[in-house]
Every structure is written in C-alpha cells, then in structure tokens.
Coordinates of C-alpha atoms in Angstrom, one line a residue:
Chain Y
M1 CA 26.5 -11.4 22.9
A2 CA 27.7 -14.3 24.4
F3 CA 27.8 -16.6 21.4
H4 CA 30.7 -18.7 22.7
S5 CA 29.4 -20.0 25.8
E6 CA 29.8 -23.9 26.5
D7 CA 26.2 -24.7 27.0
D8 CA 24.1 -22.5 24.6
K9 CA 20.8 -24.4 25.0
S10 CA 19.2 -21.6 26.5
E11 CA 20.5 -19.1 24.0
D12 CA 18.1 -17.1 22.2
Y13 CA 18.9 -16.3 18.5
L14 CA 17.2 -13.3 17.3
F15 CA 17.5 -12.9 13.2
K16 CA 16.1 -10.1 11.5
I17 CA 14.9 -10.8 8.1
V18 CA 13.2 -8.4 5.3
L19 CA 10.6 -8.8 2.9
I20 CA 11.3 -6.9 -0.4
G21 CA 9.7 -6.6 -3.7
D22 CA 7.3 -4.9 -5.9
S23 CA 3.8 -3.9 -5.0
A24 CA 1.0 -6.2 -5.0
V25 CA 3.3 -9.5 -5.4
G26 CA 2.3 -11.0 -2.0
K27 CA 5.0 -10.2 0.8
S28 CA 1.9 -9.6 3.4
N29 CA 0.3 -12.9 2.7
L30 CA 3.5 -14.6 2.8
L31 CA 4.2 -13.8 5.8
A32 CA 0.8 -14.2 7.1
R33 CA 0.8 -18.1 5.8
F34 CA 4.1 -18.5 7.6
A35 CA 3.7 -16.7 11.0
R36 CA 0.0 -17.7 11.3
D37 CA -1.1 -20.1 8.5
E38 CA -3.5 -17.2 7.1
F39 CA -4.5 -15.8 3.8
Y40 CA -6.5 -12.9 3.0
P41 CA -7.7 -12.7 -0.2
N42 CA -8.9 -9.1 0.3
S43 CA -6.2 -7.7 2.3
K44 CA -5.1 -3.9 1.7
S45 CA -1.7 -2.3 0.5
T46 CA 1.0 -2.2 3.4
I47 CA 1.5 1.0 4.7
G48 CA 4.9 1.8 6.1
V49 CA 6.2 -1.2 7.8
E50 CA 5.1 -4.0 10.0
F51 CA 6.6 -6.7 11.4
Q52 CA 6.3 -10.2 13.2
T53 CA 8.3 -12.4 15.3
Q54 CA 8.2 -16.3 14.7
K55 CA 10.0 -19.1 16.8
M56 CA 11.7 -22.0 15.1
D57 CA 13.2 -24.9 15.7
I58 CA 16.6 -25.4 13.9
N59 CA 18.9 -28.5 15.2
G60 CA 17.0 -28.4 18.4
K61 CA 17.7 -24.7 18.8
E62 CA 15.1 -22.4 19.4
I63 CA 15.2 -19.2 17.1
K64 CA 13.4 -16.3 16.7
A65 CA 13.0 -15.1 13.3
Q66 CA 12.1 -11.3 13.4
I67 CA 10.1 -10.5 10.0
W68 CA 9.9 -7.3 8.6
D69 CA 7.3 -6.6 5.9
T70 CA 6.8 -3.3 4.1
A71 CA 5.4 -1.5 1.4
G72 CA 6.3 -2.0 -1.9
Q73 CA 5.9 1.2 -3.4
E74 CA 8.9 2.9 -4.3
R75 CA 8.6 6.3 -2.5
F76 CA 8.4 4.3 0.7
R77 CA 11.9 3.9 0.2
A78 CA 12.8 7.2 2.4
V79 CA 12.5 4.9 5.5
T80 CA 14.8 2.3 3.9
S81 CA 18.2 2.5 5.9
A82 CA 16.1 1.9 8.8
Y83 CA 14.5 -1.1 7.3
Y84 CA 17.7 -3.0 6.4
R85 CA 19.6 -2.2 9.7
G86 CA 20.7 -5.2 11.2
A87 CA 19.1 -7.5 8.8
V88 CA 20.7 -11.1 8.3
G89 CA 18.5 -12.5 5.7
A90 CA 15.9 -11.4 3.0
L91 CA 13.2 -12.8 0.9
L92 CA 13.4 -11.0 -2.4
V93 CA 10.0 -11.7 -3.8
Y94 CA 8.4 -11.4 -7.5
D95 CA 5.0 -12.4 -9.0
I96 CA 5.1 -15.4 -11.4
S97 CA 2.1 -14.2 -13.2
R98 CA 3.9 -10.5 -13.7
Q99 CA 6.9 -10.1 -15.7
Q100 CA 7.5 -6.8 -14.7
T101 CA 7.8 -7.6 -11.2
F102 CA 10.5 -10.0 -12.1
Q103 CA 12.5 -7.2 -13.9
S104 CA 12.4 -5.2 -10.8
I105 CA 14.4 -7.7 -9.0
G106 CA 17.7 -6.6 -10.0
R107 CA 16.9 -3.0 -8.7
W108 CA 16.0 -4.6 -5.3
L109 CA 19.2 -6.6 -5.4
N110 CA 20.9 -3.1 -5.7
E111 CA 19.1 -1.8 -2.9
L112 CA 19.5 -4.9 -0.7
H113 CA 23.0 -4.5 -1.2
T114 CA 23.6 -0.5 -0.7
H115 CA 21.8 -0.6 2.5
S116 CA 23.1 -3.9 4.1
D117 CA 25.9 -6.1 4.3
M118 CA 26.9 -8.3 1.6
N119 CA 26.4 -11.1 3.2
V120 CA 22.7 -11.2 3.8
V121 CA 21.3 -14.6 3.0
T122 CA 19.0 -14.1 0.2
I123 CA 16.4 -16.2 -1.4
L124 CA 14.9 -15.3 -4.6
V125 CA 11.1 -16.3 -4.3
G126 CA 8.5 -16.4 -7.3
N127 CA 5.4 -16.1 -5.7
K128 CA 1.8 -17.3 -6.9
S129 CA 2.8 -20.5 -8.2
D130 CA -1.2 -21.3 -8.3
L131 CA -1.3 -19.0 -10.9
K132 CA -0.6 -21.7 -13.7
G133 CA -2.6 -20.6 -16.3
I134 CA -1.2 -17.0 -16.6
R135 CA 2.4 -17.5 -15.5
E136 CA 4.5 -15.0 -17.4
V137 CA 7.8 -15.9 -15.5
P138 CA 9.2 -19.9 -16.4
T139 CA 10.7 -21.4 -13.2
S140 CA 13.8 -21.9 -15.2
E141 CA 14.4 -18.1 -15.6
G142 CA 14.0 -17.4 -12.3
K143 CA 16.2 -20.3 -11.4
A144 CA 18.7 -19.0 -13.6
L145 CA 18.9 -15.7 -12.3
A146 CA 19.2 -16.9 -8.8
E147 CA 22.2 -19.0 -9.7
A148 CA 24.0 -16.0 -11.4
Q149 CA 23.3 -14.0 -8.6
G150 CA 24.4 -16.9 -5.8
L151 CA 20.7 -16.8 -4.3
F152 CA 18.7 -19.4 -3.1
F153 CA 15.8 -19.9 -5.2
M154 CA 12.1 -21.2 -4.7
E155 CA 8.8 -20.9 -6.2
T156 CA 6.2 -20.5 -3.7
S157 CA 2.2 -20.0 -3.2
A158 CA 0.8 -18.0 0.1
L159 CA -2.6 -19.4 -1.5
D160 CA -2.3 -23.1 -1.2
S161 CA 0.9 -22.6 1.3
S162 CA 3.4 -24.4 -0.9
N163 CA 6.8 -24.0 0.0
V164 CA 6.3 -20.7 2.4
A165 CA 7.8 -22.4 5.6
A166 CA 10.4 -24.0 3.3
A167 CA 11.6 -20.5 2.1
F168 CA 11.6 -18.9 5.1
E169 CA 13.5 -21.9 7.0
T170 CA 16.2 -22.2 4.1
V171 CA 17.3 -18.5 5.0
V172 CA 16.7 -19.2 8.8
K173 CA 19.0 -22.4 8.7
E174 CA 21.5 -20.9 6.5
I175 CA 22.1 -17.8 8.8
Y176 CA 22.4 -19.9 11.5
N177 CA 24.9 -22.3 9.8
I178 CA 27.1 -19.4 9.1
L179 CA 26.6 -18.3 12.6
S180 CA 27.5 -21.6 14.0
R181 CA 31.1 -21.8 11.5
K182 CA 31.8 -18.3 12.9
V183 CA 31.4 -19.3 16.5
M184 CA 33.3 -22.7 15.9
S185 CA 36.2 -21.0 14.4
S186 CA 36.5 -17.9 16.7
Q187 CA 36.5 -20.7 19.5
E188 CA 39.1 -22.5 17.9
L189 CA 40.7 -19.7 17.5
N190 CA 40.3 -18.9 21.2
K191 CA 42.2 -22.5 22.0
Q192 CA 45.4 -21.2 20.2
D193 CA 45.6 -18.0 21.1
P194 CA 43.5 -17.3 24.6
A195 CA 44.5 -13.7 24.3
S196 CA 43.0 -13.0 21.0
L197 CA 39.6 -12.1 22.1
S198 CA 40.8 -9.7 24.9
N199 CA 43.0 -8.3 22.2
G200 CA 39.9 -6.5 20.7
K201 CA 38.7 -9.3 17.9
K202 CA 35.0 -10.2 17.8
V203 CA 33.0 -12.5 16.6
V204 CA 31.4 -10.6 13.7
I205 CA 27.8 -11.5 12.8
P206 CA 26.6 -10.7 9.4
S207 CA 25.3 -7.2 8.6
E208 CA 26.5 -5.8 12.3
E209 CA 28.4 -3.4 10.8
Q210 CA 27.5 -1.4 7.8
G211 CA 27.4 2.0 6.6
E212 CA 24.5 4.2 7.2
S213 CA 23.5 6.0 4.3
K214 CA 21.8 9.2 5.7
K215 CA 18.8 10.0 3.8
G216 CA 16.2 13.1 4.6
G217 CA 13.0 11.3 4.4
C218 CA 9.4 11.4 5.7
C219 CA 9.2 12.5 9.3
S220 CA 13.2 13.1 9.6
T221 CA 14.0 15.6 11.9
Chain X
M1 CA -39.3 7.8 16.4
W2 CA -38.3 8.0 20.2
G3 CA -37.8 4.6 21.8
A4 CA -37.3 2.9 18.9
P5 CA -34.7 0.4 19.1
A6 CA -31.0 1.3 17.6
E7 CA -30.9 -0.1 14.2
P8 CA -27.3 -1.4 12.9
A9 CA -25.9 0.2 10.0
D10 CA -24.5 -2.7 8.2
S11 CA -27.0 -2.7 5.7
Y12 CA -26.1 0.5 4.5
Y13 CA -22.5 -1.1 3.5
Q14 CA -23.2 -4.3 2.3
I15 CA -20.2 -7.3 2.6
R16 CA -20.0 -9.6 0.0
P17 CA -21.6 -12.6 1.2
E18 CA -18.4 -14.7 0.9
C19 CA -16.3 -12.7 3.3
T20 CA -17.3 -13.8 6.6
D21 CA -14.5 -12.8 8.7
V22 CA -15.3 -9.3 8.3
P23 CA -16.5 -7.6 11.6
N24 CA -19.3 -6.2 12.2
T25 CA -19.5 -2.3 12.5
R26 CA -20.2 -1.1 15.9
F27 CA -22.2 1.9 14.7
K28 CA -25.8 2.0 15.6
I29 CA -28.3 4.5 14.2
K30 CA -29.8 5.8 17.5
P31 CA -33.0 7.4 17.3
G32 CA -33.0 10.9 19.1
K33 CA -29.2 10.6 19.2
T34 CA -28.0 10.0 15.5
L35 CA -28.0 13.1 13.1
S36 CA -31.3 12.4 11.2
V37 CA -32.2 13.6 8.0
R38 CA -35.0 15.8 9.5
K39 CA -32.6 17.4 12.2
W40 CA -30.1 17.7 9.5
Q41 CA -32.5 19.7 7.3
A42 CA -33.6 21.6 10.4
A43 CA -30.4 22.6 11.0
F44 CA -30.5 25.0 7.9
T45 CA -32.2 28.5 8.0
Q46 CA -34.4 29.4 4.9
E47 CA -31.3 31.1 3.3
G48 CA -29.2 28.3 3.8
F49 CA -27.2 29.0 6.8
L50 CA -26.1 26.2 8.7
D51 CA -26.1 26.1 12.6
M52 CA -22.8 24.1 12.9
G53 CA -22.5 24.2 16.7
K54 CA -25.6 22.4 17.3
T55 CA -25.0 19.9 14.3
L56 CA -21.4 18.9 15.8
N57 CA -23.1 18.3 19.1
R58 CA -25.4 15.8 17.7
I59 CA -22.7 14.2 15.5
Q60 CA -20.4 13.5 18.6
R61 CA -23.0 12.0 20.4
G62 CA -24.9 9.8 18.2
G63 CA -23.0 9.8 14.6
I64 CA -24.7 10.4 11.2
H65 CA -27.3 8.8 9.7
P66 CA -25.7 6.8 6.5
T67 CA -28.3 8.5 4.0
I68 CA -26.8 11.7 4.5
R69 CA -23.3 11.4 5.2
G70 CA -21.9 12.6 2.1
E71 CA -23.5 16.0 2.4
V72 CA -22.3 16.1 5.9
W73 CA -18.9 15.5 5.4
E74 CA -19.0 17.8 2.7
F75 CA -19.3 20.5 5.4
L76 CA -16.9 18.7 8.1
L77 CA -14.0 19.0 5.7
G78 CA -14.6 22.3 4.7
C79 CA -15.7 22.1 1.3
Y80 CA -18.2 24.7 2.1
D81 CA -18.6 27.4 4.5
P82 CA -21.4 26.9 6.9
K83 CA -22.5 30.7 6.9
S84 CA -23.1 30.7 3.0
T85 CA -26.2 30.2 1.2
F86 CA -27.8 27.6 -0.7
E87 CA -27.3 29.5 -3.8
E88 CA -23.7 30.3 -3.0
R89 CA -23.1 26.6 -2.4
E90 CA -24.6 25.5 -5.6
Q91 CA -22.7 28.2 -7.7
I92 CA -19.5 26.8 -6.1
R93 CA -20.4 23.2 -6.5
Q94 CA -21.2 23.7 -10.2
R95 CA -17.7 25.8 -10.4
R96 CA -15.9 22.6 -9.0
R97 CA -17.5 20.1 -11.2
S98 CA -16.6 21.7 -14.4
Q99 CA -12.9 22.2 -13.0
Y100 CA -12.8 18.7 -12.3
A101 CA -14.2 18.0 -15.8
S102 CA -11.4 20.0 -17.3
W103 CA -8.8 18.4 -15.4
K104 CA -10.3 15.0 -16.6
Q105 CA -10.2 16.1 -20.1
E106 CA -6.4 17.0 -19.6
C107 CA -5.5 14.0 -18.1
K108 CA -7.6 11.6 -20.7
Q109 CA -5.4 13.4 -23.4
M110 CA -2.2 12.2 -21.7
F111 CA -3.7 9.0 -21.2
P112 CA -6.9 7.9 -22.8
V113 CA -7.7 5.1 -20.2
I114 CA -8.6 8.3 -17.8
G115 CA -12.5 8.1 -18.0
S116 CA -12.9 5.0 -20.0
G117 CA -14.3 2.9 -17.6
G118 CA -11.1 0.8 -17.1
F119 CA -7.6 1.2 -15.5
I120 CA -4.1 -0.5 -15.5
T121 CA -2.1 -2.5 -13.2
A122 CA 1.1 -2.6 -15.2
P123 CA 3.5 0.4 -16.0
V124 CA 2.9 1.9 -19.5
I125 CA 6.4 3.6 -19.9
T126 CA 9.7 3.4 -18.5
E127 CA 11.3 5.7 -16.4
K128 CA 12.9 7.5 -19.1
G129 CA 9.6 7.8 -20.6
Q130 CA 9.8 4.8 -23.5
P131 CA 6.5 3.0 -23.9
I132 CA 6.0 -0.4 -22.7
L133 CA 3.7 -2.8 -24.2
D134 CA 2.8 -4.9 -21.4
P135 CA 0.6 -7.8 -22.3
L136 CA -1.4 -6.9 -19.3
V137 CA -1.9 -3.3 -20.0
L138 CA -3.1 -4.5 -23.6
Q139 CA -5.8 -6.8 -21.8
E140 CA -6.9 -4.4 -19.1
T141 CA -7.6 -1.7 -21.8
N142 CA -8.6 -0.8 -25.4
L143 CA -5.1 0.2 -26.0
G144 CA -4.1 -1.9 -29.1
E145 CA -0.1 -2.3 -29.7
D146 CA -1.1 -0.3 -32.7
S147 CA -3.2 2.3 -30.6
D148 CA -2.9 6.1 -31.4
F149 CA -1.8 6.2 -27.6
F150 CA 1.2 4.2 -28.2
K151 CA 2.2 5.6 -31.8
E152 CA 2.0 9.1 -30.4
L153 CA 4.0 8.3 -27.5
E154 CA 6.7 7.2 -29.6
S155 CA 6.3 10.6 -32.0
R156 CA 6.0 12.7 -29.3
G157 CA 9.6 12.9 -28.6
P158 CA 10.6 13.2 -24.9
L159 CA 8.0 13.5 -22.3
D160 CA 8.0 16.3 -19.9
K161 CA 9.1 15.1 -16.5
K162 CA 6.1 16.0 -14.5
V163 CA 3.9 13.6 -17.1
I164 CA 6.6 10.8 -16.7
Q165 CA 6.2 10.9 -12.9
W166 CA 2.8 10.9 -13.2
M167 CA 2.4 8.0 -15.6
L168 CA 4.7 6.2 -13.7
T169 CA 2.0 6.4 -10.8
L170 CA -1.0 5.1 -12.7
H171 CA -0.4 1.3 -12.4
Q172 CA 0.2 1.9 -8.7
I173 CA -2.7 3.4 -8.2
G174 CA -4.5 0.5 -10.1
L175 CA -2.9 -2.2 -8.1
D176 CA -4.2 -0.2 -4.9
V177 CA -7.8 0.1 -6.2
N178 CA -7.7 -3.6 -6.8
R179 CA -7.3 -4.4 -3.2
T180 CA -9.4 -1.3 -1.6
D181 CA -12.2 -2.3 0.6
R182 CA -12.9 -5.0 -1.6
T183 CA -14.9 -7.5 0.7
L184 CA -17.8 -4.6 -0.1
V185 CA -20.7 -5.3 -2.4
F186 CA -19.9 -1.7 -3.6
Y187 CA -16.6 -2.7 -5.7
E188 CA -18.3 -5.7 -7.4
K189 CA -19.1 -2.8 -9.8
K190 CA -16.3 -2.2 -12.0
E191 CA -17.4 1.2 -12.7
N192 CA -16.7 1.8 -9.1
L193 CA -13.3 0.3 -9.3
S194 CA -12.4 2.8 -12.4
K195 CA -14.1 5.9 -10.4
L196 CA -11.6 5.2 -7.6
W197 CA -8.9 5.0 -10.1
D198 CA -9.9 8.2 -12.1
I199 CA -10.2 10.2 -8.9
L200 CA -6.9 9.4 -7.6
A201 CA -5.1 9.8 -10.8
L202 CA -6.3 13.2 -11.4
Y203 CA -5.6 14.3 -7.8
A204 CA -2.0 12.9 -8.3
W205 CA -1.8 15.1 -11.5
I206 CA -2.7 18.5 -9.8
D207 CA -0.8 17.8 -6.7
D208 CA 2.3 16.5 -8.0
D209 CA 4.1 17.1 -4.9
V210 CA 2.3 14.3 -3.2
G211 CA 1.4 12.4 -6.1
Y212 CA 0.0 9.0 -5.5
C213 CA 1.0 7.4 -1.8
Q214 CA -0.1 4.0 -0.7
G215 CA -2.7 4.4 1.6
M216 CA -4.3 7.1 -0.5
S217 CA -6.8 4.7 -1.9
D218 CA -8.2 3.7 1.3
L219 CA -8.8 7.3 2.2
C220 CA -10.5 8.3 -0.9
S221 CA -12.8 5.1 -1.2
P222 CA -15.4 6.6 1.5
M223 CA -15.9 9.6 -0.4
I224 CA -16.8 7.6 -3.5
M225 CA -19.2 5.5 -1.8
L226 CA -20.7 8.7 0.3
L227 CA -21.1 10.9 -2.7
E228 CA -22.6 9.9 -5.9
D229 CA -21.0 12.7 -8.1
E230 CA -17.3 11.8 -8.9
A231 CA -16.3 15.5 -8.9
D232 CA -17.8 16.1 -5.8
A233 CA -16.3 12.9 -4.2
F234 CA -13.0 14.2 -5.7
W235 CA -13.5 17.4 -3.9
C236 CA -14.0 16.1 -0.7
F237 CA -10.8 14.0 -1.0
E238 CA -9.1 16.9 -1.8
R239 CA -10.1 18.9 1.0
L240 CA -9.0 15.8 3.2
M241 CA -5.7 15.7 1.6
R242 CA -5.3 19.3 2.0
R243 CA -5.9 18.8 6.0
L244 CA -3.7 15.9 6.0
V245 CA -0.7 18.0 4.4
R246 CA -1.0 20.7 6.7
L247 CA -0.9 18.3 9.5
H248 CA 2.1 16.6 8.3
M249 CA 3.5 20.0 7.9
L250 CA 2.8 21.3 11.5
F251 CA 4.2 17.9 12.9
C252 CA 7.0 17.1 10.8
G253 CA 8.0 20.5 9.2
S254 CA 8.8 18.9 6.1

C-alpha cells in the first residue's frame, strides 16, 4: 500500500466498517438507506453476514466504504473474529424505543474492543428516532454514554432517512483524517531521516495488526 | 382438464395490497403436469400404500397443487412412511399430537405466555435468571408486575441452566416472528404469529442443542401455512430440522 506517494489523486481508499448491535435495531435498514436509499418495512432478519460497498467523496478523494452487516443474535458471534478483522470503523446501533438494546451497548463495546484495534472509529447510533411516541432512551442518555466512552453520537431514522448519511460520513471522515495525519507524519519522518522507512518502520493503519482469538465455531474445521 | 391454461398460484398465498414490491411467484398450476388432488388420491392403494416413485416424478415436473401441499410434504419430509397404511399413519398422527400437547403444557408451566395467543419481544430474565420486568413485555402479554409468573420466578430459587437458556431465546424468537413473511395476508392474523412463536419455542425446548437460531422462523413459516393443525406443522418442522442437522454434520462435522 503506497500511502506515501506524492500524487495520490488516483489512489483508492477502502475502509471496512462494521454494523453491530442487538437484533432488530435496524442495522440492515440503515445500510439499505445509506447504500441504496431504500427502506424495507417487511424485511427479514439477517442471516450470517452481508456486506455492501459504497463510494464516497471526502475532500475530493474517492473513498470506498465497505460496510458489513451481521445477524444480531448472540449465537452468530461464532464467526465474530472474521467479521471484525481489518475493520477501521464501527456503527454501534441501538433502538431508541427499546431500553434493552441500549443496555446491551456495553457488551457490544467490549466485543468490539476484544476483536479489533482500540483505534476503530466508533459512532453510537440511536436508531428509529421517528418513533417519538414510544421513545424509551432519552437523547441525553445516549449522548452521555458516547461522551463517557469517547464515541461519536447521532440519532438516526432509517425510515425517514434523517442523519443516516451523516452517521456513516462522520465515521469515514474521521478515519480519513486519522489516516492523512499518519501519512503526513510519516512523510515528515521520511524527510528527516530518509533511512527510516527502509529500516523497517511502516505506516500503521488502524486495526491492521490485531490479536486473533481463535474460536471453534460453526463450520470451522 | 387437459389443455386448460396454466393457473398462477398467487391467489393461494395472498400478499397484502400495500406491499407492491413483492415479486409474483413463477410457479404455475399446469393441468396434466402439476400433481393434482385427483392424481394424489389415486397414488394410494386401498390400504394406504403410496406409490412414491410415480408421485415424485410428477412433483419434479410440475410441482404440487397448493391445496394438497401440506399432506404431500408430510411424506416428502419423512413424517410418514409411504409403505404404511392409512390406519397406521392415523395412529402415529394422534400419538404425535398428544406428544406435542404435553410438551406444550410443560412449556406453558415454565412460561405462561406459551399457548396464550401472545408472544414477547423483550427478555423476561437476565442471563443469571433474575426476572426482568420490561414494560414492553407487560404490554405485550397479560403478565402483570404482580402476576403469578414473576412472583413464582422470584420464589422459585435458582433456575435450571436449561430453563434459563430457553427463556433467553423466547424474545429473540418473538423479534423474528414479527418479521417473518410479513408481506403475506396470512400473518395479519395475530393467532398465526403466535402459532409460529409457540412452535419455535417448543422446538427450542425439546432440542436444546440447536435451540433457536435466526433463520429458523423462515423455515417454519411455510409449515404453518400449509398444515392447519399446529402439532402437524410442528412435526414437519421437526423433520426438516432433523435433516438439516444431519446435513450439517455430514459437511461440517461439528
């Protein structure tokens, strides 16, 4: 990967982003709204893993966000390590009309931290903000949790599309900014000490290196 | 009737009018090709032995007429041996129905929402077996905060691990029942939703190795639509699961 080339206009960036959260919080519909501007009121539960790639323009650069969507049920966690591998961004989703899904956020954060780099850019997303009448999680609670955990925060509605694109863009922009800073500092380093790169130092992008916990799961051999 | 035009089968599985993005089925009832009621009945001897070979041939070429799909699938899934008599099968059917009824009773005693016509979409206990009084559950069911169920749960002492595991799947099943084949008119009836929930909950109880796994609701749904009797639908689903587990063992060895 040549992140240090001078003319990087033609460069492709591919960021892997994962959607996580309890069953039926609206992960798949967030993705459908973002990637295809669609919403399925009668959609089925997600089985296993699906993903979709969406092109985005950040600061005049073309960026591809590869967004992974998974089943929320606990037992699909058997394929977890593969799901998180290489992820640089995460949308941690709960349903503002179901308190229980908000309470699970801690567990999802743990899982994210166990299986991926600590530097994964994460946004806490309170979905179904259109369900004002049956809201169980106040905006302030979501905001407070996000602040305490150092996460971005947004309330979205895949149904009326509010904030959906903004949530994804927040994550992608931040990843891009981190990456740009790293590239710049490595270029600085390069100027001062041209030998440093050949000395084996390399640009580390978030989550490239991570511990792999091996779990025997479904269909593992 | 020979030469009659093929009839689309959509009218048998009605889609809610507001769901406009559902594709039409490509299956057509073709006279002379599709296994008809008459041909199906003629495939049995007087005692009830079924000529499976000839029947399979026809099914493969033209499919099954929607009105007899349930009873045909009972044979295809292996609920009944084609080389048995009407009488033998009737006995098995009755035995299975009462077995189902007694399992249902067992489950109902552990969790009174089973068989009540309702179902839940939020957990009722924690992983340690402590009761949770989720407002959603109180609203979905007739379990009040001071209901016998919660009182008993408090007094019952530590729950068995198997019971906890089972109870923890119940709301997951409910969440999926709420989004299984919902474009169909069939699921506008609440009793059909709770039927699906009951069957999946019972299955999770009797097969605790498999329990409930997302996707099972999609497999169970056609059984409920094709077989009117809940117990009969359960047994078809049970056979289907048994086949899937066997296939999984064969290919994945775990």
